Tab-separated table of C-alpha atoms in Angstrom:
chain	number	residue	atom	x	y	z
A	1	UNK	CA	22.708	-16.619	12.500
A	2	UNK	CA	21.238	-13.185	13.189
A	3	UNK	CA	18.005	-13.345	15.160
A	4	UNK	CA	17.417	-9.603	15.415
A	5	UNK	CA	13.983	-8.403	14.406
A	6	UNK	CA	13.436	-5.928	11.605
A	7	UNK	CA	12.408	-2.424	12.565
A	8	UNK	CA	8.711	-3.028	11.853
A	9	UNK	CA	8.654	-6.398	13.662
A	10	UNK	CA	9.255	-4.691	17.013
A	11	UNK	CA	6.279	-2.337	16.709
A	12	UNK	CA	3.380	-2.718	19.112
A	13	UNK	CA	1.057	-0.031	17.729
A	14	UNK	CA	-0.073	0.180	14.097
A	15	UNK	CA	0.746	3.890	13.980
A	16	UNK	CA	4.409	3.022	14.607
A	17	UNK	CA	4.684	1.222	11.248
A	18	UNK	CA	6.344	2.989	8.346
A	19	UNK	CA	5.904	2.179	4.664
A	20	UNK	CA	7.925	3.512	1.749
A	21	UNK	CA	6.210	5.871	-0.711
A	22	UNK	CA	5.787	4.230	-4.098
A	23	UNK	CA	7.447	6.715	-6.441
A	24	UNK	CA	9.709	8.440	-3.945
A	25	UNK	CA	12.491	7.457	-1.641
A	26	UNK	CA	10.776	8.749	1.465
A	27	UNK	CA	8.919	7.160	4.361
A	28	UNK	CA	5.156	7.051	4.759
A	29	UNK	CA	4.432	6.643	8.478
A	30	UNK	CA	0.999	5.329	9.386
A	31	UNK	CA	1.000	7.969	12.097
A	32	UNK	CA	0.210	10.459	9.300
A	33	UNK	CA	-3.221	8.804	9.090
A	34	UNK	CA	-4.002	8.771	12.803
A	35	UNK	CA	-7.694	9.402	13.410
A	36	UNK	CA	-8.662	7.961	10.021
A	37	UNK	CA	-9.983	4.575	9.029
A	38	UNK	CA	-7.177	2.868	7.101
A	39	UNK	CA	-7.662	-0.065	4.732
A	40	UNK	CA	-4.256	-1.576	3.930
A	41	UNK	CA	-4.288	-3.831	0.877
A	42	UNK	CA	-1.488	-6.113	-0.279
A	43	UNK	CA	-1.300	-5.508	-4.039
A	44	UNK	CA	0.365	-6.990	-7.110
A	45	UNK	CA	-0.307	-5.747	-10.641
A	46	UNK	CA	0.014	-9.222	-12.185
A	47	UNK	CA	-2.283	-10.878	-9.661
A	48	UNK	CA	-5.673	-12.257	-10.650
A	49	UNK	CA	-7.276	-9.918	-8.110
A	50	UNK	CA	-5.789	-6.765	-9.668
A	51	UNK	CA	-9.159	-5.702	-11.175
A	52	UNK	CA	-10.248	-5.070	-7.573
A	53	UNK	CA	-8.193	-1.843	-7.717
A	54	UNK	CA	-11.185	-0.271	-9.457
A	55	UNK	CA	-13.480	-1.218	-6.590
A	56	UNK	CA	-10.970	-0.027	-4.018
A	57	UNK	CA	-10.779	3.343	-5.754
A	58	UNK	CA	-14.595	3.558	-5.785
A	59	UNK	CA	-14.672	2.698	-2.082
A	60	UNK	CA	-12.118	5.411	-1.359
A	61	UNK	CA	-14.036	7.991	-3.420
A	62	UNK	CA	-17.253	7.128	-1.601
A	63	UNK	CA	-15.840	7.465	1.918
A	64	UNK	CA	-12.829	9.789	1.623
A	65	UNK	CA	-14.798	12.676	3.153
A	66	UNK	CA	-15.407	10.488	6.203
A	67	UNK	CA	-11.694	10.155	7.033
A	68	UNK	CA	-11.230	6.903	5.115
A	69	UNK	CA	-8.061	6.033	3.201
A	70	UNK	CA	-6.914	3.029	1.192
A	71	UNK	CA	-3.215	2.194	1.155
A	72	UNK	CA	-2.040	-0.241	-1.502
A	73	UNK	CA	1.178	-1.968	-0.493
A	74	UNK	CA	2.887	-3.661	-3.463
A	75	UNK	CA	4.402	-7.045	-2.751
A	76	UNK	CA	6.430	-9.356	-4.987
A	77	UNK	CA	6.675	-12.163	-2.419
A	78	UNK	CA	3.896	-14.310	-3.872
A	79	UNK	CA	4.790	-15.809	-7.227
A	80	UNK	CA	6.626	-12.760	-8.594
A	81	UNK	CA	3.326	-11.028	-9.331
A	82	UNK	CA	4.723	-7.535	-8.683
A	83	UNK	CA	8.175	-7.370	-10.286
A	84	UNK	CA	7.990	-3.697	-11.318
A	85	UNK	CA	9.784	-0.721	-9.822
A	86	UNK	CA	7.886	1.892	-7.843
A	87	UNK	CA	7.622	4.086	-10.936
A	88	UNK	CA	6.378	1.193	-13.085
A	89	UNK	CA	3.769	0.226	-10.501
A	90	UNK	CA	2.637	3.841	-10.190
A	91	UNK	CA	2.292	4.200	-13.958
A	92	UNK	CA	0.338	0.938	-14.191
A	93	UNK	CA	-2.103	2.078	-11.506
A	94	UNK	CA	-2.511	5.558	-13.005
A	95	UNK	CA	-3.106	4.295	-16.547
A	96	UNK	CA	-5.400	1.397	-15.687
A	97	UNK	CA	-7.210	2.545	-12.552
A	98	UNK	CA	-6.725	6.298	-12.194
A	99	UNK	CA	-4.940	5.984	-8.863
């Protein structure tokens, strides 16, 4: 049994975490947002809370000039509520919520 920790599990500072960009095969390090207020939201397009995307976009628009960002992190770990590919998720968000 392998007990080694994943790369992100060994991080001790939030800015050391790295996400994957939705529609591209490239990293998105949180360090790129250093000095900003970051709201990280676990998302799933088939979740009952998906309509909150609209409110999250409004929140971002209201505070973006004050160094505020919202990062949606798709997750399919809870009841297969996000089975789409990065491109499919991106299209869904663009069509339905303008993000």
